[in-house]
Short mmCIF file of N, CA, C and O in Angstrom, two decimals:
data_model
loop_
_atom_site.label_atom_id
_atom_site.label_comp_id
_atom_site.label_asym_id
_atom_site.label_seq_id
_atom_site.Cartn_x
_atom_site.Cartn_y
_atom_site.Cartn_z
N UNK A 26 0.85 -1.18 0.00
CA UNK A 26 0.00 0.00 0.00
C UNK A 26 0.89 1.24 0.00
O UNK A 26 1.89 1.36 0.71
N UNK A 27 0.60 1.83 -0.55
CA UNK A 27 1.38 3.51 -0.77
C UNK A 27 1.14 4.73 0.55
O UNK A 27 0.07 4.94 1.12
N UNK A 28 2.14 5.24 0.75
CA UNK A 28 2.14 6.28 2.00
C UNK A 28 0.34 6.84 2.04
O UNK A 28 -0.45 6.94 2.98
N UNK A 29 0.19 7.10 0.63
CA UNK A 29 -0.96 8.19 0.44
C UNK A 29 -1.98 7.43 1.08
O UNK A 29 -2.77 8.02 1.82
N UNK A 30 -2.07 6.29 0.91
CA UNK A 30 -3.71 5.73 1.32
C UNK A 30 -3.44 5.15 2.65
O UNK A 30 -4.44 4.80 3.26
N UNK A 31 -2.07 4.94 3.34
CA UNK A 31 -2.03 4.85 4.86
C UNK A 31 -2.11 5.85 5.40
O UNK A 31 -2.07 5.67 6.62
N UNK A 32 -2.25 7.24 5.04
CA UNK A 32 -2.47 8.60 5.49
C UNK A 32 -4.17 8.43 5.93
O UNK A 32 -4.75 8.44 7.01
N UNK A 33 -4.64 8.26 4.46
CA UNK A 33 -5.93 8.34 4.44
C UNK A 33 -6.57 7.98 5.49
O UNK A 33 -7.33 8.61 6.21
N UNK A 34 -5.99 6.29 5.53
CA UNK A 34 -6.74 5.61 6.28
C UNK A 34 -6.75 5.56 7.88
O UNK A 34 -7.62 5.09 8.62
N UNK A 35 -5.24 6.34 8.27
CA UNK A 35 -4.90 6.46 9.72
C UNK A 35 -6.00 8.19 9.53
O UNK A 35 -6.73 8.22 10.51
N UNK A 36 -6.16 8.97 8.98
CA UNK A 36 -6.97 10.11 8.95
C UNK A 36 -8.61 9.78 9.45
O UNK A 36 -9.32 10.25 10.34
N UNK A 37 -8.77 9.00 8.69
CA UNK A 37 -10.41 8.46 9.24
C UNK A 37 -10.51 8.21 10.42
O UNK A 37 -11.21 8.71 11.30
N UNK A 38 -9.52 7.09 10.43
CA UNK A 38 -9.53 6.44 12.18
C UNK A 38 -9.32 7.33 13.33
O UNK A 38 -9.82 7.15 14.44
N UNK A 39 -8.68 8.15 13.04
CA UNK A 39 -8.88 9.83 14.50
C UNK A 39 -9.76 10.50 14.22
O UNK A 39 -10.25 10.99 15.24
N UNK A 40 -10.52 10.94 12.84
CA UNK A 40 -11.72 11.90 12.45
C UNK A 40 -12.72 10.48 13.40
O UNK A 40 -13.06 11.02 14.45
N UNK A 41 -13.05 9.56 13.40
CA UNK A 41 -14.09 9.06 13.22
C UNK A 41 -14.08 8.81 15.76
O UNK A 41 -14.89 8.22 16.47
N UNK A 42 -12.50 9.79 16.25
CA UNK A 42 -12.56 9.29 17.43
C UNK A 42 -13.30 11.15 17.82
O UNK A 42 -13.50 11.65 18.92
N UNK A 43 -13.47 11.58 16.78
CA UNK A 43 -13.48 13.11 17.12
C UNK A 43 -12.80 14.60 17.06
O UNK A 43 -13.05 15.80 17.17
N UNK A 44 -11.54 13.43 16.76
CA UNK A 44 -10.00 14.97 16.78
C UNK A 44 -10.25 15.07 15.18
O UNK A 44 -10.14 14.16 14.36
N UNK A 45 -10.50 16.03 15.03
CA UNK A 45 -10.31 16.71 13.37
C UNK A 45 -8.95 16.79 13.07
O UNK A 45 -8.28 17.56 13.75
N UNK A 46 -8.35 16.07 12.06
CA UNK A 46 -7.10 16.05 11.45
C UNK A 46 -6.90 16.66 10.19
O UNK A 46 -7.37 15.94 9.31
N UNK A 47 -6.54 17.41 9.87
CA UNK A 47 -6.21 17.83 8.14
C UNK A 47 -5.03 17.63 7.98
O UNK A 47 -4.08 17.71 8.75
N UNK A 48 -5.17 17.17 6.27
CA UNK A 48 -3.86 16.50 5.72
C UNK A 48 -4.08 17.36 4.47
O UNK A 48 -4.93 17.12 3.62
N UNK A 49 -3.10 18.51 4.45
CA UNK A 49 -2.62 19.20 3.00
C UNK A 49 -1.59 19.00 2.42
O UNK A 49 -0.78 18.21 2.89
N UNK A 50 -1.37 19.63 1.29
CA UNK A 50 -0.31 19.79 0.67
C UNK A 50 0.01 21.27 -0.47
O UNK A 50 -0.64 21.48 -1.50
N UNK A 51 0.66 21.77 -0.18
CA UNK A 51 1.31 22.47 -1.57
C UNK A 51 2.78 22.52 -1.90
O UNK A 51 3.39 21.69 -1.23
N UNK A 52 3.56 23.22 -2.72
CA UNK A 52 4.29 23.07 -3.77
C UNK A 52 5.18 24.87 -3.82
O UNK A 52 4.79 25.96 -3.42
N UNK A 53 6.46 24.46 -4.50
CA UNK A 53 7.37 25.72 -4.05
C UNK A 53 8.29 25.18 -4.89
O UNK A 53 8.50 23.97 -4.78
N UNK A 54 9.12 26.04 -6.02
CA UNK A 54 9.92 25.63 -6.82
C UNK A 54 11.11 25.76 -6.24
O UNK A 54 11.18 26.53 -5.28
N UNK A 55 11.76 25.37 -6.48
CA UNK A 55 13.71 25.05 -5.60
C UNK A 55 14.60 25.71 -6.82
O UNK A 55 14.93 25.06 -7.81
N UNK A 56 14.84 26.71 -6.66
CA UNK A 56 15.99 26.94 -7.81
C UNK A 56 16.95 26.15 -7.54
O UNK A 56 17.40 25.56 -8.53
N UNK A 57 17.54 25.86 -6.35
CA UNK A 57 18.66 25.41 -5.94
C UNK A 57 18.62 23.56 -6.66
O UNK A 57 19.55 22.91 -7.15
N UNK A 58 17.06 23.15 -6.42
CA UNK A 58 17.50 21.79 -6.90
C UNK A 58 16.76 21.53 -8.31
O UNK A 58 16.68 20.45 -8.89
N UNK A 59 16.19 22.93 -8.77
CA UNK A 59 15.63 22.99 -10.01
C UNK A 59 14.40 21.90 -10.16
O UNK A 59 14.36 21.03 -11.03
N UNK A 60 13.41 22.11 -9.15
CA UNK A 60 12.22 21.49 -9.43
C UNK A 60 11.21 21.56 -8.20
O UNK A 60 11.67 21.93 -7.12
N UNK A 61 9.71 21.19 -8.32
CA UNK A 61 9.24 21.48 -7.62
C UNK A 61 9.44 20.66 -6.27
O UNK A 61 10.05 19.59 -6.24
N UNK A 62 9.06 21.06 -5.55
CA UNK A 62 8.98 20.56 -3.89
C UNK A 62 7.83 20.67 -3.34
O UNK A 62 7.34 21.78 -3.16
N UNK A 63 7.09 19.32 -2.90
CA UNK A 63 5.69 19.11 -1.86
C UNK A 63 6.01 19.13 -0.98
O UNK A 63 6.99 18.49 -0.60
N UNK A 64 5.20 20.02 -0.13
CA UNK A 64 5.07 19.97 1.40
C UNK A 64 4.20 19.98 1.91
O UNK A 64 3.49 20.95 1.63
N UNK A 65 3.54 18.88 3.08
CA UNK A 65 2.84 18.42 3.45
C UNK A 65 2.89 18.99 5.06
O UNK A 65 3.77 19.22 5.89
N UNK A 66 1.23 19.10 4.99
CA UNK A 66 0.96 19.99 6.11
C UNK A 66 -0.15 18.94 7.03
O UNK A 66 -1.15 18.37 6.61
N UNK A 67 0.48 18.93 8.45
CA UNK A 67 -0.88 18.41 9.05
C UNK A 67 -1.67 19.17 10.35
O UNK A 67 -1.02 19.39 11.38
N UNK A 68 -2.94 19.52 10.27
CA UNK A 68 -3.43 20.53 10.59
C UNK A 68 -4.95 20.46 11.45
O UNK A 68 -5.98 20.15 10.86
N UNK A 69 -4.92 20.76 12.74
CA UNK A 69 -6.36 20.58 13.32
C UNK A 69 -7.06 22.58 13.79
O UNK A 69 -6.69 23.55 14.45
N UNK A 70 -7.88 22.27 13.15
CA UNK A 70 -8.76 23.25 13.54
C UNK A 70 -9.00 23.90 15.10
O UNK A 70 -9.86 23.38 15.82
N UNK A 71 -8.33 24.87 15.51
CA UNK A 71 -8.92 25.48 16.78
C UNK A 71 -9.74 27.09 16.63
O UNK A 71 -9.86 27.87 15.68
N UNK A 72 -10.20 27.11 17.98
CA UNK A 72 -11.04 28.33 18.15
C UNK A 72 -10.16 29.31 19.00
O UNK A 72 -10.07 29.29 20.22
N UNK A 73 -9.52 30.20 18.11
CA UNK A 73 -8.95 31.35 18.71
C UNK A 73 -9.69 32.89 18.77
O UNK A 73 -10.63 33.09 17.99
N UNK A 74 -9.37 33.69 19.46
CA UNK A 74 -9.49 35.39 19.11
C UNK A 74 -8.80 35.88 17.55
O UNK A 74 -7.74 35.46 17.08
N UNK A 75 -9.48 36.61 17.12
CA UNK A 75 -8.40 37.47 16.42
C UNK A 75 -8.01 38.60 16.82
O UNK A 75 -7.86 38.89 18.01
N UNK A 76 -7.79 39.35 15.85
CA UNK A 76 -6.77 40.79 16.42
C UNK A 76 -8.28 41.80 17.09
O UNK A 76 -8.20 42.41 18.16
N UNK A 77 -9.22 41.79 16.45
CA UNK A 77 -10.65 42.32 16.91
C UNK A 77 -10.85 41.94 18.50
O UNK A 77 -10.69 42.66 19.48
N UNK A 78 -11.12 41.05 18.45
CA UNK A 78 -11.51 40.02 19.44
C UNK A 78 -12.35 39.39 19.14
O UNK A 78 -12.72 38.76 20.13
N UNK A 79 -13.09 39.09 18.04
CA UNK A 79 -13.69 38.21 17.76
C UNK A 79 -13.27 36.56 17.41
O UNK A 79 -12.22 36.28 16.84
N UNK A 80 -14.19 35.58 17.82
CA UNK A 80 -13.28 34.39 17.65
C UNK A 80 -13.53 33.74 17.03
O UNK A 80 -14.76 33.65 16.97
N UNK A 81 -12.82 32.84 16.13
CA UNK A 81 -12.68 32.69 14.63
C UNK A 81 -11.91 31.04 14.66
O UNK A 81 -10.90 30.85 15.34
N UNK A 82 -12.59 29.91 13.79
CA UNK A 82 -11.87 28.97 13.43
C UNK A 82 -10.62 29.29 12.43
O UNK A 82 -10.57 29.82 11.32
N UNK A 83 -9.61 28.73 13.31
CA UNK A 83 -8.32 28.73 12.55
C UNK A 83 -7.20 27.55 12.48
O UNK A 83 -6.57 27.30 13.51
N UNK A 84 -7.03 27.05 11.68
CA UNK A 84 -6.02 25.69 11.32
C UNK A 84 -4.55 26.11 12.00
O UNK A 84 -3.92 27.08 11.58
N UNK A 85 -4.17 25.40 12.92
CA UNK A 85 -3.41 24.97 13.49
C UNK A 85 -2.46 23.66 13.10
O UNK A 85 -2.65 22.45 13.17
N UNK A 86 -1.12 24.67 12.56
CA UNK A 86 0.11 23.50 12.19
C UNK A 86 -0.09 22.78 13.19
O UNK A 86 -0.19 23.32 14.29
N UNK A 87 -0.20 20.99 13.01
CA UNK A 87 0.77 19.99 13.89
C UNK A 87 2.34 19.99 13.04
O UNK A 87 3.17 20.75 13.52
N UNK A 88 2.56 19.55 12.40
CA UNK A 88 3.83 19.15 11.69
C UNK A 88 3.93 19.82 10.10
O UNK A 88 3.07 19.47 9.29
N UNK A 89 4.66 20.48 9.82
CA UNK A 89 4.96 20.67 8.23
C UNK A 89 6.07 20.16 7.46
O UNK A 89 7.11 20.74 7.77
N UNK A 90 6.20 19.37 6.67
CA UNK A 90 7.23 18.83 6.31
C UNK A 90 7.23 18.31 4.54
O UNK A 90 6.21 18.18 3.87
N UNK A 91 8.50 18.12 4.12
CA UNK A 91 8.36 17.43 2.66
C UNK A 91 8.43 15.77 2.76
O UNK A 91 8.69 15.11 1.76
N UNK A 92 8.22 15.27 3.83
CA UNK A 92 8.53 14.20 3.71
C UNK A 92 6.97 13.33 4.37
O UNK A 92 6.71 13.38 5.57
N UNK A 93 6.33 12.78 3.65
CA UNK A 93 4.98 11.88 3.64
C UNK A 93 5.08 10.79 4.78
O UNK A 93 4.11 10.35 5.40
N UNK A 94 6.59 10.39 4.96
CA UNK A 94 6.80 9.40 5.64
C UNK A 94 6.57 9.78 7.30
O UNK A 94 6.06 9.11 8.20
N UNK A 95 7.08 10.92 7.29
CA UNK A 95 6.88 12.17 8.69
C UNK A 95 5.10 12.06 8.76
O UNK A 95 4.58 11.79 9.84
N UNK A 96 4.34 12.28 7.65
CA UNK A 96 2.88 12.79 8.03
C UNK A 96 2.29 11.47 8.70
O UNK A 96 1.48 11.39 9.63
N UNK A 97 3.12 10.14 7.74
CA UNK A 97 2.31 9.21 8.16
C UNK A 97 2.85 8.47 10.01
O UNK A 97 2.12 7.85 10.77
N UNK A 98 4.34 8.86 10.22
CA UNK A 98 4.35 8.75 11.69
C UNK A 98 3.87 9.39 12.11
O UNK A 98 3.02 8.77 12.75
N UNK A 99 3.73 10.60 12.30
CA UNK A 99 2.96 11.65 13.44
C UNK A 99 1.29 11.13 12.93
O UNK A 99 0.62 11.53 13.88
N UNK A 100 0.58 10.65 12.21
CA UNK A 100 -0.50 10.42 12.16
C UNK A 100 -0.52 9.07 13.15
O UNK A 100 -1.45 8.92 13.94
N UNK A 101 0.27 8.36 13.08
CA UNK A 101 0.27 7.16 14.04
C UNK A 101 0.68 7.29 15.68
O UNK A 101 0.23 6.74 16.69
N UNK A 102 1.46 8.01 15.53
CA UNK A 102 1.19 8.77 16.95
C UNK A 102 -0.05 9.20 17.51
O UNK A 102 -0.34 8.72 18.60
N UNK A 103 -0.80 9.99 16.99
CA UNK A 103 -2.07 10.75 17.22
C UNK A 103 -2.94 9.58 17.52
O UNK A 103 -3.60 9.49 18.55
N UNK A 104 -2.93 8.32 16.21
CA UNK A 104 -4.06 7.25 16.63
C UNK A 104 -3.12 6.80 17.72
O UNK A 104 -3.78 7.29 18.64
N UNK A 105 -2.39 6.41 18.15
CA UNK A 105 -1.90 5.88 19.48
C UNK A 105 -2.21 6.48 20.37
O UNK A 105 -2.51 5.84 21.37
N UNK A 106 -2.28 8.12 20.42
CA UNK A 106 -2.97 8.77 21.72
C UNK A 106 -4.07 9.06 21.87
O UNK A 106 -4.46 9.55 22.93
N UNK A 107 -5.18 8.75 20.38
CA UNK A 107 -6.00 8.81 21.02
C UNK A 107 -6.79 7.49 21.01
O UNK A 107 -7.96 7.85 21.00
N UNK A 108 -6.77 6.74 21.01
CA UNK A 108 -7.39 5.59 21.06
C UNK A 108 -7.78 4.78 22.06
O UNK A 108 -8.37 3.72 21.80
#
């Protein structure tokens, strides 16, 4: 099975305990290594203030990284704590 669909599937299994998990990604060209670069973001929703004081859902980095293999340990962590 491929990183991508053990993401998926460790993603359900904490959405489905209650902790909202987001799993993004975008992209940034590297002059240095002359091509693009993914980086993968994993991200839970909290309720903060803003600069007003009004309070506002806002995505909260857990981990940012280029490496999938990172999203999918720290996702296995998370099902380990919360389970």
């Amino acid at each position: 099975m491929n990183l991508n669909g053990i993401s998926k599937k460790l993603q359900r299994a904490i959405i489905q305990t209650g902790l909202i998990v987001k799993v993004g990604t975008t992209q940034f060209y590297s002059n240095e290594q002359k091509r693009l670069i993914n980086v993968y973001i994993l991200s839970t929703p909290v309720y903060q203030p803003n600069r007003k004081g009004e309070w506002k859902d806002r995505d909260m980095d857990i981990l940012r990284t280029s490496s999938q293999i990172d999203i999918v340990n720290c996702l296995n962590d998370i099902w380990k704590a919360v389970k």
